[in-house]
Each structure stands twice: as structure tokens, then as C-alpha cells.
Amino acid sequence: MHEGMTIGGISFDHVLPSDIEKNSFAIIDKELKEKGILVPEELIPVVYRVIHTTADFDYVNTLAFSEDVLAKADEALRNGAHIVTDTTMAYSGINKRILAQFGGEAHCFIADPEVAKEAKERGMTRSAVSMEKAAAMNVPLIFAVGNAPTALISLYEEIQKGFRPELIIGVPVGFVNVVPSKELIMSTDVPYIINRGRKGGSNVAAAIVNALMYRNKR
Amino acid sequence: MHEGMTIGGISFDHVLPSDIEKNSFAIIDKELKEKGILVPEELIPVVYRVIHTTADFDYVNTLAFSEDVLAKADEALRNGAHIVTDTTMAYSGINKRILAQFGGEAHCFIADPEVAKEAKERGMTRSAVSMEKAAAMNVPLIFAVGNAPTALISLYEEIQKGFRPELIIGVPVGFVNVVPSKELIMSTDVPYIINRGRKGGSNVAAAIVNALMYRNKR
């Protein structure tokens, strides 16, 4: 390990910026093992990165993966799938430099004036309309929803009409319709990574996208 | 309450988009009271918004406020304080339309090429250098740090040299030096809102900034 250092009378670990992530993952690994929790090898990059992003070990119990979802995500990314988010925060958190190396692009239509206009006219959320707009794009698509249950409901309705995204990362957070919106996506045959329950967030959505990319990069 | 509706055999609450936040806050309030937890009236807008953003009730036990910090934040905002974040995600999450109504602006220098160059030369994190750059601006400043403990250490060092921000929102998340970086800021005489422990995040930083603005707006 590293030597310590003291700043203002408080002890810090001396860790190189480039080692912070590695050290954090080692701490997460150690603490999970101390709790007797073993995460399947294949899921470690995703589960540990979500814990790294939230410092919340609850995610180890609630993250849900459809069958073979990682292999399917790998294939989609390598085929240059585009990523669609429901929030500018999730969009911001995605490593777009790496995504471009796979030939993909990231999109968020929440601030699109047309989306706002249509949402108002139809009495819907902008999140829901932004998903419809994305679903109409003619490229393989991965959705990363970190905020709006209505975005997941909108995707479900598109799926009922025959739309087939490559993957839905469904991690909206909150207290109103969040839990059933996740169940709805899990009831489809679309590959998913969902965080069951109320927790999630734009940061979690971005972390999962990045985890999927990084494991393909290394 | 609202009537329910069923989508794909799953029950949802029928809630107008404009009512989602209000309903969420009511649920948070009810569940806290069921747990026997009373949040001081003045702190409710901040604490409840953080729980709303994370669905994590732990924050009620860990958010720490320096004396009279809300009154000081109000004054800073009304004086047109600028907000500086350590991540583009936190920057994205801040309601810049409302901030502009107070005469403020939001800044994030993490992606500034000069910052990257200087960080490399000095063997520091870009987060730390971006704080120094911000501290040199000649306007009242509120810092919202949701990711990097090194950003808080950098601010501490600037404070030792005489810098006086209006407020530090210190909610970095993680496993390496996060806890002591928060203690360091709490050891100064600068007004703070800190989340003790490992938890926090860019989403939490943005939520606190927004909560401070909304309570002045209403």
C-alpha cells in the first residue's frame, strides 16, 4: 500500500490519481468478501463500478441482469450502437471518447425544443417523448435511463409496436412509478440491466454504460 | 390521491408530471415520520431533495450543515454568486435558468485544456487544478464538489492562503480519501454543507445547489 500523508492535521492515503480507481475496486472487493458476498466474475465490472459511483453496497442485491446480457451488450457496442439517455446528466457522465472508438455516439433529446412542444401538446413528459424520438433513429440503440419512469413506459410501448433496442439500462430513481416501470421492462424480451427497487440515478446509468465499454476496451 | 392505471398488467399510479415531485416529497415525509425521524423545518428542502435524488434515506443521518449555512447561502445566491462544480455531471444537473435569474453563472473547468496541461506538469488531478483556477475568479463563489476529494483538498489549501468562498457543498463519493477530505473542509471557518462518510456524488451536489435556489425562489 501507499504511505500516508497529513493535511491540516488529518490523515490521508497517498495515492496516485491513476491508482484511485484500482484502489477503490480493491476496497469494494475486500468489503464484499468480508460480508460473504461473491459477485459472479462476469458481473464484477458493472456491479463494482456502480458501487464505486455511489458508495452504496445495496446495489449488489438489487442489480438485475437478463440472460447473456453482457455478451449482447458487447456485440451491440462492437457494432457501433448509439447510446440514448433520458437526462443531460447521464449524457455528461458517459465517456464519449471511448464510445467514439467503438463507432458509437451518445444522444439526449430531453432539451430538444420539438420534444418540449410535443410533450406539452400531448400532455406527456419530455422524457417519454424523447424516447419515441430516439426509437425512430435507424441505428442499433442502447438506452440508459437514470431518471424518468415515463421514459421506460414509453420504451415499453414502442417495444409493443415492434421496436427492438439492443439493451435497456433501466435505473430510474425515486418514489413515484419507479418500481413498476422497471418491472415492465423486465417483462419484455429485450436485454436489460435494471436496478430493482427505488434506487438508481443518472450517475448509475452513466456508470453502467462506462463499465460495459471499459470491459470491451481492456 | 390519484387513480391507478395498468400497463402491461402492472399497476401504476396516475400522477401528472407536474405532481411527481410533490408526491415524492410527501412519500419521503411520511416514511421519515414513520421511522420517527424529524428533520428540522429549515433543512427539509435540502435533505428531502437529496433523498428524492438518491432514494437513499441514509442521507438524513449524514448530511452536515455549518451554523446558519442556509441564511449564508441565501445571501450569496441573492448577491449573484457563481457556482463552480468539479464535474460536468454536476454542472449538467444544476438548473442554470433559475441560477441566471439570481444573476449567477455555473462553471466547470475540468475539461479546460490549460487545466489538463497544468495538472500533468504538476502531477496533480485535474479536479484540484480546476479549483485553483476557479478560486482566482473575482466573484462570490459557491463550490459544489460531487466527485473528487482532491478538489476539496485544493480548496482547503486555497483557504489557508486567504481565499474565502461563500459556501462549499462537499459531497464527493468513494473509497479513497473521501472521508478525510470532508473532515478537512469541516475544520475550516467556511460555511459548508457536507455529507459525512463515503456517500455523495455529482447528482447529490447538483440536487443541493438546486434545493438552495428553489427555496429562495418560492
mmCIF file of C-alpha atoms in Angstrom, chain B residues 9-196:
data_model
loop_
_atom_site.group_PDB
_atom_site.id
_atom_site.type_symbol
_atom_site.label_atom_id
_atom_site.label_comp_id
_atom_site.label_asym_id
_atom_site.label_seq_id
_atom_site.Cartn_x
_atom_site.Cartn_y
_atom_site.Cartn_z
ATOM 1 C CA GLY B 9 -50.570 -5.982 -16.444
ATOM 2 C CA ILE B 10 -48.573 -3.874 -13.953
ATOM 3 C CA SER B 11 -50.169 -1.221 -11.721
ATOM 4 C CA PHE B 12 -49.029 2.374 -11.896
ATOM 5 C CA ASP B 13 -50.158 5.494 -10.073
ATOM 6 C CA HIS B 14 -51.705 8.042 -12.369
ATOM 7 C CA VAL B 15 -49.717 11.167 -11.471
ATOM 8 C CA LEU B 16 -49.443 14.314 -13.548
ATOM 9 C CA PRO B 17 -45.832 15.118 -14.486
ATOM 10 C CA SER B 18 -46.123 18.371 -12.558
ATOM 11 C CA ASP B 19 -47.170 16.490 -9.400
ATOM 12 C CA ILE B 20 -44.401 13.865 -9.345
ATOM 13 C CA GLU B 21 -42.026 15.921 -7.233
ATOM 14 C CA LYS B 22 -44.705 16.982 -4.756
ATOM 15 C CA ASN B 23 -45.894 13.382 -4.346
ATOM 16 C CA SER B 24 -42.338 12.155 -3.906
ATOM 17 C CA PHE B 25 -41.671 14.690 -1.163
ATOM 18 C CA ALA B 26 -44.925 13.633 0.552
ATOM 19 C CA ILE B 27 -43.821 9.973 0.488
ATOM 20 C CA ILE B 28 -40.384 10.889 1.885
ATOM 21 C CA ASP B 29 -42.032 12.948 4.629
ATOM 22 C CA LYS B 30 -44.427 10.121 5.537
ATOM 23 C CA GLU B 31 -41.720 7.442 5.636
ATOM 24 C CA LEU B 32 -39.351 9.574 7.713
ATOM 25 C CA LYS B 33 -42.143 10.246 10.214
ATOM 26 C CA GLU B 34 -42.939 6.509 10.334
ATOM 27 C CA LYS B 35 -39.296 5.942 11.259
ATOM 28 C CA GLY B 36 -39.648 8.587 13.972
ATOM 29 C CA ILE B 37 -37.214 10.936 12.230
ATOM 30 C CA LEU B 38 -37.912 14.665 12.319
ATOM 31 C CA VAL B 39 -35.818 16.856 10.029
ATOM 32 C CA PRO B 40 -35.539 20.489 11.203
ATOM 33 C CA GLU B 41 -38.009 22.560 9.151
ATOM 34 C CA GLU B 42 -35.293 24.770 7.664
ATOM 35 C CA LEU B 43 -33.284 21.800 6.369
ATOM 36 C CA ILE B 44 -36.219 19.948 4.785
ATOM 37 C CA PRO B 45 -35.830 21.387 1.251
ATOM 38 C CA VAL B 46 -32.198 20.263 1.089
ATOM 39 C CA VAL B 47 -32.454 16.920 2.900
ATOM 40 C CA TYR B 48 -35.643 15.813 1.137
ATOM 41 C CA ARG B 49 -34.288 16.785 -2.284
ATOM 42 C CA VAL B 50 -31.163 14.705 -1.705
ATOM 43 C CA ILE B 51 -33.327 11.718 -0.714
ATOM 44 C CA HIS B 52 -35.535 12.392 -3.749
ATOM 45 C CA THR B 53 -32.423 12.285 -5.959
ATOM 46 C CA THR B 54 -30.956 9.099 -4.485
ATOM 47 C CA ALA B 55 -33.891 7.216 -2.880
ATOM 48 C CA ASP B 56 -31.402 6.757 -0.069
ATOM 49 C CA PHE B 57 -32.654 7.616 3.414
ATOM 50 C CA ASP B 58 -29.136 7.290 4.867
ATOM 51 C CA TYR B 59 -28.513 10.913 3.928
ATOM 52 C CA VAL B 60 -30.794 12.058 6.724
ATOM 53 C CA ASN B 61 -28.142 10.821 9.162
ATOM 54 C CA THR B 62 -25.032 12.040 7.370
ATOM 55 C CA LEU B 63 -25.741 15.474 5.880
ATOM 56 C CA ALA B 64 -23.955 18.089 7.982
ATOM 57 C CA PHE B 65 -24.614 21.815 7.947
ATOM 58 C CA SER B 66 -22.406 24.549 9.360
ATOM 59 C CA GLU B 67 -24.038 27.168 11.567
ATOM 60 C CA ASP B 68 -26.513 29.432 9.763
ATOM 61 C CA VAL B 69 -25.387 28.000 6.446
ATOM 62 C CA LEU B 70 -28.781 28.337 4.782
ATOM 63 C CA ALA B 71 -29.028 32.049 5.555
ATOM 64 C CA LYS B 72 -25.490 32.476 4.212
ATOM 65 C CA ALA B 73 -26.323 30.507 1.070
ATOM 66 C CA ASP B 74 -29.438 32.630 0.542
ATOM 67 C CA GLU B 75 -27.412 35.801 0.782
ATOM 68 C CA ALA B 76 -24.721 34.515 -1.580
ATOM 69 C CA LEU B 77 -27.269 33.443 -4.188
ATOM 70 C CA ARG B 78 -29.114 36.753 -3.963
ATOM 71 C CA ASN B 79 -25.770 38.523 -4.426
ATOM 72 C CA GLY B 80 -25.330 36.637 -7.708
ATOM 73 C CA ALA B 81 -22.742 34.108 -6.526
ATOM 74 C CA HIS B 82 -21.369 31.873 -9.248
ATOM 75 C CA ILE B 83 -21.404 28.097 -8.816
ATOM 76 C CA VAL B 84 -18.294 26.020 -9.518
ATOM 77 C CA THR B 85 -18.517 22.234 -9.885
ATOM 78 C CA ASP B 86 -15.794 19.600 -10.129
ATOM 79 C CA THR B 87 -17.605 17.506 -12.760
ATOM 80 C CA THR B 88 -19.554 18.135 -15.932
ATOM 81 C CA MET B 89 -22.279 15.867 -14.487
ATOM 82 C CA ALA B 90 -22.842 18.176 -11.523
ATOM 83 C CA TYR B 91 -22.703 21.157 -13.888
ATOM 84 C CA SER B 92 -25.358 19.475 -16.073
ATOM 85 C CA GLY B 93 -27.653 18.858 -13.143
ATOM 86 C CA ILE B 94 -27.764 22.472 -11.969
ATOM 87 C CA ASN B 95 -30.805 24.456 -13.037
ATOM 88 C CA LYS B 96 -28.982 27.219 -14.887
ATOM 89 C CA ARG B 97 -32.170 29.013 -15.908
ATOM 90 C CA ILE B 98 -33.020 29.691 -12.248
ATOM 91 C CA LEU B 99 -29.397 30.488 -11.422
ATOM 92 C CA ALA B 100 -29.400 33.138 -14.161
ATOM 93 C CA GLN B 101 -32.465 34.716 -12.519
ATOM 94 C CA PHE B 102 -30.303 35.315 -9.425
ATOM 95 C CA GLY B 103 -27.586 36.777 -11.646
ATOM 96 C CA GLY B 104 -25.302 33.774 -11.191
ATOM 97 C CA GLU B 105 -23.483 31.519 -13.606
ATOM 98 C CA ALA B 106 -22.246 27.928 -13.378
ATOM 99 C CA HIS B 107 -18.699 26.877 -14.223
ATOM 100 C CA CYS B 108 -16.766 23.646 -14.557
ATOM 101 C CA PHE B 109 -13.122 23.803 -15.601
ATOM 102 C CA ILE B 110 -12.380 20.071 -15.572
ATOM 103 C CA ALA B 111 -12.291 19.803 -19.374
ATOM 104 C CA ASP B 112 -10.269 23.003 -19.823
ATOM 105 C CA PRO B 113 -7.127 22.144 -21.850
ATOM 106 C CA GLU B 114 -4.991 24.515 -19.733
ATOM 107 C CA VAL B 115 -6.156 22.706 -16.596
ATOM 108 C CA ALA B 116 -5.247 19.324 -18.096
ATOM 109 C CA LYS B 117 -1.805 20.600 -19.109
ATOM 110 C CA GLU B 118 -1.053 22.098 -15.716
ATOM 111 C CA ALA B 119 -2.308 19.004 -13.873
ATOM 112 C CA LYS B 120 0.046 16.824 -15.891
ATOM 113 C CA GLU B 121 3.018 19.137 -15.336
ATOM 114 C CA ARG B 122 2.436 19.357 -11.583
ATOM 115 C CA GLY B 123 1.407 15.704 -11.062
ATOM 116 C CA MET B 124 -1.959 16.770 -9.673
ATOM 117 C CA THR B 125 -5.541 15.834 -10.514
ATOM 118 C CA ARG B 126 -7.392 17.997 -12.999
ATOM 119 C CA SER B 127 -10.056 18.427 -10.304
ATOM 120 C CA ALA B 128 -7.543 20.054 -7.941
ATOM 121 C CA VAL B 129 -6.178 22.419 -10.572
ATOM 122 C CA SER B 130 -9.701 23.321 -11.713
ATOM 123 C CA MET B 131 -10.475 24.510 -8.173
ATOM 124 C CA GLU B 132 -7.417 26.785 -8.137
ATOM 125 C CA LYS B 133 -8.490 28.254 -11.444
ATOM 126 C CA ALA B 134 -11.989 28.884 -10.094
ATOM 127 C CA ALA B 135 -10.679 30.395 -6.849
ATOM 128 C CA ALA B 136 -8.875 33.029 -8.895
ATOM 129 C CA MET B 137 -12.169 34.389 -10.281
ATOM 130 C CA ASN B 138 -13.119 37.718 -8.793
ATOM 131 C CA VAL B 139 -16.768 36.957 -7.939
ATOM 132 C CA PRO B 140 -18.553 35.456 -4.913
ATOM 133 C CA LEU B 141 -18.265 31.676 -5.291
ATOM 134 C CA ILE B 142 -20.182 28.611 -4.176
ATOM 135 C CA PHE B 143 -18.367 25.302 -4.760
ATOM 136 C CA ALA B 144 -20.275 22.092 -5.415
ATOM 137 C CA VAL B 145 -17.910 19.119 -5.269
ATOM 138 C CA GLY B 146 -19.527 15.775 -6.022
ATOM 139 C CA ASN B 147 -16.644 13.616 -7.086
ATOM 140 C CA ALA B 148 -13.068 14.485 -6.233
ATOM 141 C CA PRO B 149 -11.621 14.594 -2.717
ATOM 142 C CA THR B 150 -8.585 16.294 -4.295
ATOM 143 C CA ALA B 151 -10.898 19.194 -5.209
ATOM 144 C CA LEU B 152 -11.716 19.655 -1.517
ATOM 145 C CA ILE B 153 -8.033 19.399 -0.550
ATOM 146 C CA SER B 154 -7.231 22.035 -3.171
ATOM 147 C CA LEU B 155 -9.940 24.322 -1.791
ATOM 148 C CA TYR B 156 -8.567 23.795 1.738
ATOM 149 C CA GLU B 157 -5.130 24.886 0.561
ATOM 150 C CA GLU B 158 -6.582 27.973 -1.115
ATOM 151 C CA ILE B 159 -8.476 28.789 2.098
ATOM 152 C CA GLN B 160 -5.201 28.550 4.056
ATOM 153 C CA LYS B 161 -3.831 31.199 1.675
ATOM 154 C CA GLY B 162 -6.757 33.504 2.459
ATOM 155 C CA PHE B 163 -9.378 32.508 -0.096
ATOM 156 C CA ARG B 164 -12.964 32.805 1.211
ATOM 157 C CA PRO B 165 -15.696 31.031 -0.770
ATOM 158 C CA GLU B 166 -19.284 31.811 0.228
ATOM 159 C CA LEU B 167 -20.120 28.133 0.655
ATOM 160 C CA ILE B 168 -18.643 24.696 -0.012
ATOM 161 C CA ILE B 169 -21.005 21.867 -0.846
ATOM 162 C CA GLY B 170 -18.703 18.912 -0.226
ATOM 163 C CA VAL B 171 -20.239 15.615 -1.269
ATOM 164 C CA PRO B 172 -17.563 13.629 -3.080
ATOM 165 C CA VAL B 173 -18.249 9.907 -3.186
ATOM 166 C CA GLY B 174 -15.931 6.968 -2.837
ATOM 167 C CA PHE B 175 -13.404 4.930 -1.003
ATOM 168 C CA VAL B 176 -10.064 6.743 -1.217
ATOM 169 C CA ASN B 177 -9.561 9.934 0.834
ATOM 170 C CA VAL B 178 -13.215 10.918 0.579
ATOM 171 C CA VAL B 179 -13.931 10.837 4.326
ATOM 172 C CA PRO B 180 -10.861 12.869 5.443
ATOM 173 C CA SER B 181 -11.359 15.419 2.629
ATOM 174 C CA LYS B 182 -14.778 16.205 4.084
ATOM 175 C CA GLU B 183 -13.372 16.474 7.629
ATOM 176 C CA LEU B 184 -10.773 18.891 6.302
ATOM 177 C CA ILE B 185 -13.418 21.296 4.985
ATOM 178 C CA MET B 186 -15.416 20.995 8.222
ATOM 179 C CA SER B 187 -12.274 22.096 10.107
ATOM 180 C CA THR B 188 -12.301 25.498 8.370
ATOM 181 C CA ASP B 189 -14.485 28.501 9.129
ATOM 182 C CA VAL B 190 -16.011 28.452 5.643
ATOM 183 C CA PRO B 191 -19.784 27.749 5.503
ATOM 184 C CA TYR B 192 -20.400 24.175 4.379
ATOM 185 C CA ILE B 193 -22.925 21.525 3.521
ATOM 186 C CA ILE B 194 -21.093 18.200 3.717
ATOM 187 C CA ASN B 195 -22.229 14.619 3.513
ATOM 188 C CA ARG B 196 -20.178 12.779 6.095
#
